[in-house]
Structure formats: structure tokens, C-alpha cells
XYZ file of C-alpha atoms in Angstrom:
360
model
C -28.001 -13.112 6.836
C -30.223 -16.205 6.516
C -27.945 -18.097 4.163
C -24.864 -17.407 6.314
C -26.467 -18.806 9.464
C -27.731 -21.834 7.532
C -24.279 -23.443 7.507
C -24.013 -26.350 9.959
C -22.297 -24.705 12.969
C -20.604 -27.889 14.246
C -18.464 -28.117 11.112
C -15.401 -26.107 10.163
C -16.457 -23.221 7.953
C -14.447 -20.361 6.474
C -16.868 -17.976 4.739
C -16.529 -14.719 2.843
C -16.410 -12.911 -0.449
C -13.815 -14.710 -2.553
C -10.886 -13.013 -4.242
C -8.328 -14.796 -6.400
C -5.294 -14.005 -8.499
C -5.792 -14.186 -12.249
C -2.028 -14.499 -12.671
C 0.633 -15.482 -10.154
C 1.895 -12.350 -8.440
C 4.941 -11.233 -6.521
C 2.883 -10.027 -3.534
C 1.775 -13.641 -3.000
C 5.247 -15.067 -3.692
C 3.948 -16.485 -6.996
C 1.842 -19.028 -5.083
C -0.159 -21.540 -7.134
C 1.781 -20.441 -10.195
C 0.307 -23.113 -12.467
C -3.253 -21.959 -11.787
C -3.551 -19.139 -9.209
C -7.336 -18.926 -9.688
C -7.839 -22.140 -7.685
C -6.965 -20.518 -4.358
C -9.574 -18.184 -2.904
C -9.009 -15.674 -0.106
C -11.422 -13.252 1.596
C -12.042 -9.625 0.766
C -11.845 -8.104 4.241
C -13.955 -5.143 3.118
C -16.941 -7.503 2.841
C -16.366 -9.145 6.205
C -15.649 -12.828 6.745
C -16.712 -15.539 9.162
C -15.271 -18.591 10.899
C -17.326 -21.276 12.623
C -16.527 -21.838 16.296
C -15.075 -25.328 15.680
C -12.607 -23.783 13.239
C -11.785 -20.947 15.653
C -11.035 -23.473 18.388
C -8.851 -25.543 16.074
C -6.851 -22.491 14.999
C -6.444 -21.331 18.612
C -4.904 -24.675 19.558
C -2.636 -24.572 16.538
C -1.430 -21.039 17.346
C -0.536 -22.068 20.902
C 1.416 -25.133 19.822
C 3.079 -23.896 16.612
C 4.689 -20.474 16.133
C 3.923 -18.651 12.907
C 6.537 -19.668 10.352
C 6.386 -16.806 7.855
C 9.116 -14.178 8.186
C 7.206 -11.583 6.165
C 3.591 -10.453 6.357
C 2.679 -8.837 3.049
C -0.993 -9.515 2.271
C -2.762 -10.597 5.445
C -5.979 -11.778 3.794
C -4.066 -14.170 1.518
C -1.789 -15.366 4.307
C -4.714 -16.009 6.667
C -6.400 -18.105 3.990
C -3.194 -20.105 3.534
C -2.902 -20.599 7.291
C -6.480 -21.825 7.581
C -6.142 -24.116 4.553
C -2.987 -25.749 5.995
C -2.002 -27.292 2.652
C -5.252 -29.212 2.445
C -5.715 -30.139 6.104
C -8.086 -27.224 6.684
C -11.048 -25.759 4.806
C -10.898 -23.643 1.695
C -12.773 -20.358 1.713
C -16.422 -20.929 0.840
C -17.743 -18.019 -1.254
C -20.975 -16.570 0.150
C -22.686 -13.959 -2.056
C -24.273 -12.257 0.966
C -20.826 -10.905 1.871
C -20.794 -7.824 -0.372
C -18.695 -4.778 -1.149
C -21.581 -3.013 -2.872
C -22.555 0.435 -1.671
C -25.557 0.741 0.626
C -27.430 2.458 -2.229
C -26.789 -0.371 -4.689
C -29.732 -2.222 -6.184
C -28.110 -5.438 -4.894
C -28.192 -4.363 -1.255
C -31.340 -6.358 -0.405
C -29.367 -9.551 -1.046
C -26.384 -8.461 1.065
C -25.547 -9.103 4.698
C -22.698 -6.565 4.466
C -22.082 -3.434 2.418
C -19.054 -1.224 1.930
C -18.967 2.549 1.613
C -16.458 3.457 -1.063
C -15.006 6.909 -0.525
C -11.705 8.650 -0.071
C -11.321 9.749 3.565
C -11.759 13.506 3.926
C -11.946 14.808 7.487
C -11.677 18.535 6.746
C -10.254 20.653 3.940
C -7.459 18.864 2.057
C -4.011 19.914 3.207
C -2.476 22.611 1.019
C -0.178 21.667 -1.825
C 2.528 23.736 -0.153
C 2.240 21.583 2.976
C 3.482 18.430 1.238
C 7.138 18.061 0.287
C 7.811 15.222 -2.166
C 11.218 13.533 -2.381
C 11.877 11.259 -5.349
C 14.691 8.727 -5.027
C 16.452 8.085 -8.323
C 19.876 7.418 -9.825
C 21.669 8.379 -13.008
C 20.758 5.249 -14.988
C 17.036 6.008 -14.599
C 17.128 9.723 -15.418
C 16.223 9.047 -19.037
C 13.286 6.663 -18.678
C 11.667 6.898 -15.238
C 11.893 10.633 -14.536
C 10.091 11.592 -17.780
C 7.161 9.434 -16.628
C 6.962 11.378 -13.358
C 7.006 14.646 -15.272
C 4.276 13.460 -17.670
C 2.017 12.332 -14.862
C 1.917 13.336 -11.221
C 4.710 15.947 -10.890
C 2.201 18.702 -11.711
C 0.237 17.789 -8.570
C 3.200 18.590 -6.311
C 4.053 22.165 -5.329
C 7.292 21.130 -3.579
C 9.291 18.335 -5.208
C 12.973 17.425 -5.428
C 14.760 14.560 -7.180
C 17.620 12.967 -5.247
C 20.258 11.090 -7.212
C 23.900 10.056 -7.311
C 24.465 12.587 -10.112
C 23.509 16.264 -10.399
C 21.590 16.717 -13.655
C 20.495 20.321 -14.202
C 17.985 19.376 -16.905
C 15.703 17.617 -14.390
C 17.095 18.977 -11.986
C 18.469 16.362 -9.591
C 20.344 16.875 -6.348
C 23.415 14.794 -5.581
C 23.252 13.983 -1.880
C 26.819 12.667 -1.899
C 25.543 9.153 -1.246
C 26.709 6.544 -3.804
C 23.937 4.577 -5.472
C 23.400 1.049 -4.203
C 21.719 -1.746 -6.131
C 19.349 -2.416 -3.242
C 18.326 -1.044 0.111
C 19.053 2.689 -0.293
C 19.024 3.264 3.471
C 21.850 5.805 3.325
C 20.047 7.854 0.691
C 16.756 7.810 2.572
C 18.293 9.015 5.829
C 20.118 11.759 3.897
C 16.722 12.846 2.530
C 15.266 12.904 6.035
C 18.174 15.058 7.261
C 17.773 17.434 4.326
C 14.031 17.773 4.903
C 14.566 18.681 8.532
C 17.459 21.054 7.947
C 16.805 22.638 4.552
C 13.056 22.732 3.930
C 10.750 25.292 5.471
C 9.871 24.495 9.064
C 6.293 25.324 8.087
C 6.131 22.293 5.750
C 4.460 19.627 7.888
C 4.508 16.591 5.571
C 7.212 14.657 3.725
C 6.528 11.966 1.108
C 9.381 9.749 -0.103
C 8.757 7.774 -3.291
C 10.775 5.772 -5.785
C 11.255 7.031 -9.321
C 8.889 4.280 -10.533
C 6.147 5.074 -8.014
C 2.891 6.353 -9.510
C 1.015 8.459 -6.974
C -1.926 10.833 -6.649
C -0.786 13.774 -4.544
C -4.282 15.202 -5.013
C -5.863 12.253 -3.184
C -3.065 12.075 -0.637
C -3.780 15.650 0.408
C -7.367 14.617 1.179
C -6.243 11.608 3.186
C -3.789 13.713 5.183
C -6.670 15.932 6.339
C -7.449 13.089 8.763
C -4.061 13.240 10.507
C -2.379 15.728 12.822
C 1.148 16.640 11.646
C 1.978 17.663 15.204
C 1.813 13.977 16.066
C 4.474 11.470 14.903
C 2.708 10.022 11.846
C 4.300 7.386 9.593
C 1.801 6.363 6.917
C 1.593 4.009 3.929
C 1.117 0.330 3.126
C 2.084 -1.785 6.107
C 4.132 -4.962 5.800
C 5.445 -6.993 8.712
C 8.651 -8.807 9.583
C 8.770 -11.550 12.200
C 5.496 -10.441 13.753
C 4.930 -13.824 15.367
C 8.309 -13.717 17.100
C 8.653 -10.159 18.371
C 9.332 -8.459 15.048
C 7.975 -5.161 13.731
C 5.767 -3.572 11.092
C 7.098 -1.252 8.419
C 5.829 0.914 5.572
C 6.864 -0.624 2.270
C 8.779 1.983 0.316
C 7.567 1.422 -3.240
C 4.031 2.580 -2.548
C 5.287 5.762 -0.909
C 6.226 6.585 2.683
C 4.548 9.582 4.353
C 6.072 11.271 7.403
C 4.892 14.123 9.570
C 7.684 16.558 10.388
C 7.238 15.551 14.030
C 7.926 11.901 13.145
C 11.118 12.875 11.312
C 12.240 14.996 14.242
C 11.737 12.175 16.738
C 13.474 9.666 14.466
C 16.564 11.776 13.855
C 16.779 12.776 17.523
C 17.215 9.084 18.306
C 20.367 7.094 17.652
C 18.645 4.670 15.292
C 20.376 4.658 11.905
C 21.218 2.382 8.972
C 23.365 -0.620 9.843
C 24.736 -0.368 6.291
C 24.304 2.042 3.377
C 22.464 -0.589 1.334
C 20.224 -1.852 4.154
C 16.516 -1.941 3.239
C 15.431 1.566 4.140
C 11.772 0.784 4.750
C 12.574 -2.070 7.130
C 15.172 -0.040 9.041
C 12.627 2.769 9.442
C 10.054 0.286 10.728
C 12.566 -1.078 13.217
C 13.479 2.441 14.357
C 9.906 3.627 14.842
C 9.051 0.383 16.633
C 11.919 0.989 19.025
C 10.668 4.520 19.636
C 7.187 3.242 20.415
C 5.717 5.103 17.438
C 3.125 2.960 15.632
C 2.934 2.989 11.875
C -0.371 3.764 10.174
C -1.623 1.455 7.433
C -3.696 2.571 4.479
C -4.780 0.001 1.864
C -4.899 2.800 -0.710
C -1.101 2.632 -1.133
C 0.161 -0.245 -3.276
C 3.635 -1.766 -3.543
C 2.852 -3.372 -6.914
C 1.048 -2.702 -10.201
C -2.752 -2.774 -10.673
C -2.489 -6.086 -12.510
C -0.930 -7.670 -9.414
C -4.174 -7.317 -7.443
C -7.577 -8.961 -7.971
C -9.836 -6.758 -10.060
C -12.669 -7.132 -7.567
C -10.401 -5.920 -4.757
C -9.467 -2.731 -6.621
C -13.043 -2.162 -7.806
C -14.070 -0.705 -4.437
C -10.931 1.389 -3.903
C -9.925 4.924 -4.771
C -6.179 4.230 -4.870
C -3.428 6.651 -3.938
C -0.415 4.850 -5.405
C 0.982 1.957 -7.415
C 4.566 0.886 -8.010
C 6.754 -0.553 -10.790
C 6.791 -0.082 -14.565
C 7.258 -3.771 -15.480
C 5.385 -4.699 -18.671
C 2.930 -1.824 -18.411
C 2.472 1.635 -19.859
C 2.964 3.673 -16.645
C 1.505 6.854 -18.154
C -1.647 4.950 -19.100
C -1.825 3.390 -15.631
C -1.603 6.828 -14.016
C -4.335 8.401 -16.135
C -6.586 5.358 -15.771
C -6.241 4.804 -12.030
C -4.793 7.884 -10.322
C -5.357 11.114 -12.231
C -8.167 13.223 -10.723
C -10.978 13.952 -13.132
C -13.412 16.848 -13.069
C -16.148 15.179 -11.015
C -13.663 13.935 -8.418
C -12.105 17.380 -8.112
C -15.526 18.939 -7.591
C -17.010 16.625 -4.977
C -14.465 13.990 -4.016
C -16.846 11.114 -4.686
C -16.216 7.790 -6.346
C -16.385 8.060 -10.089
C -16.541 5.499 -12.861
C -13.155 5.174 -14.499
C -12.613 3.478 -17.819
C -10.171 1.003 -16.302
C -8.724 -1.313 -18.859
C -6.823 -4.496 -18.178
C -3.479 -3.027 -17.195
């Protein structure tokens, strides 16, 4: 900790372990597109520090100026932007003593912080039969996206159905009678929720809704779900925010996968909260509904709305991810087997293992 406390405390300091984008990315709104590596933001897993003069300055600013961003997507990046204030505030100063190395690492003597890298497991993983997986698709993607699901993670799911605008017996898909929309898909999602409640076994406590281009590890999800009580209203995934500075709400972004306890679905559908249009953004409507019901959403950083290449390598290096999203300019089968497929050692003891992760 000696080097951290050696910074002059009367100055404005923003300290931490620095992350940066190697390429401009959608999750950061393609910021610093000409050279995204110039902007550094903190890895929260390592901890970060602000000097008191900077804290006081930010407190005054927050009181006098409302937050201007409509969407909160990646808090660590957005905090760094807010502190930087387009050059009026400090950049993040990288401090090597902020670490994400494990406590048993040979580097630990040089670290003020460490990070234990493991997949949460609170008791036995939930049974495969306790997780119902709903895949949202449409006819135009039956030929390219669904085969990827079948080549990768479908085998991990005991209960899975594909919901489309066209009944295709070769997959098979189920036509919910909801026309496909180019965006939003709120009508389809609520039809899935109704079907889960009314047509699946009442003994199935968990529902997962994913897109047809979501890559997910059901094996790891079952471990994570051991930490939650399905008798409580649980809504789990990667949290985004809308209008949080002005009375807005948080929501689970749909591409990384949305996980519901049966109790959460029951409480939602018992309310009068529904889509304001068939093509409304389903994830945002769900966030608004659960917010109105007083049911908090649960964030897990192991779900990802984008591809591995959209995140800093150092950020992913201390994660055991549960999902990624999108097939743009990648080999999705390769991404699954590199990042998400359980290998023998992981199956045996659930510990972090060394994957041969290429630049994907």
C-alpha cells in the first residue's frame, strides 16, 4: 500500500488498475474511435481510489449538474468519463499495486489488492431439469443461427424450446402466433412468459430467455443459480440502466440472457404491466415492470451483451463467463468452445482453468 499512499493527498487523484479498449466498441458507444487505447478506466475487481479533493469536487458537481447520460451500460467506463470531464478532470493513473491476481499468485507481495477468481457455488448446482431455456428466433435465422446453438450449448439444456414466427418441425420451433418484429420483441417475450407459467411443469423453478445468437454455458449457470432461492422473485443477468439519475430504472439486457425464477414470472404476470407496443424493447419493459413492482434486479458481470473481443482482455482474464452475444465477424462455435464449454477439470472441481483463448 506504500506507493498508493505516497501520492500527494491535496491533489486530485484517480487511481486504479487500468483497462482500455483495443478497438472501439459498441458497449462504449465507439468512444475514442481513432485510438481507443488512449482512454483508461478502472477494473473494479482490483479496487480503485479517489483523493479527497477529487471526491469533494465531484460531490459539488453532482449537486449542481444532473447526470446527462440516458443509458448506463458499463459503469466503470462511464465513471472514468465523468471524472475526466473532457479534459477538465484527471485521467486514471495506473497503479500496479491494484491487482486482480489470486491471493496465491507469486505477484501477491507487490499487491495492495487481490481478487479470488471462481464461479459462485453455494450448494449443489441446480438440476438440469430445473432450468427451462427459451430461445427467441424467427424464420430468417433458422438456417444459420439455430445450427450454432445445436452445435454448442443445446446439449447442456434438458428443457429447451425454440420460439419463432414459423413452425419448423426440423428444429423444431413453436409458432407463438406473434408476428416477428425487426426490433424490441416485447410481444414475443411476454408470450414466452405466459407459456412458461401455463404450459411448463410447475416444478420447473427457473426460466432462461436468450436470443438465437446468444452463446451461453448452462453448466455454469446451474452453479450460479445454486446461490439463489427460486421461491423469491429473482430476475438475474447483466444490468443496464435507463435514466438512473432522473428517477429511471435498471433492466437486464436481453442479449446476454435473462434469468427468471418462477416466482418472479408469477408476480409479473399477476400485475397489469405489459408491453406498450409489440415491438417495444422487451428487456427495458421488463425492467420498468419489475421496478414498479418493487422487485430489484440482480446483476452478474458473468453475463455479457457483446462478444469477447468487445471487452478488454485483462477484464475477461479474471472471469469465468456465463454468456456472450452476437455472431458479428466471429466464429461463434469457436468462441463457445474457447470461452464457455466446460472442460474435464472444470466439471470435476469447478475451479478456474487455463483456457487456450485466442484473439476472438
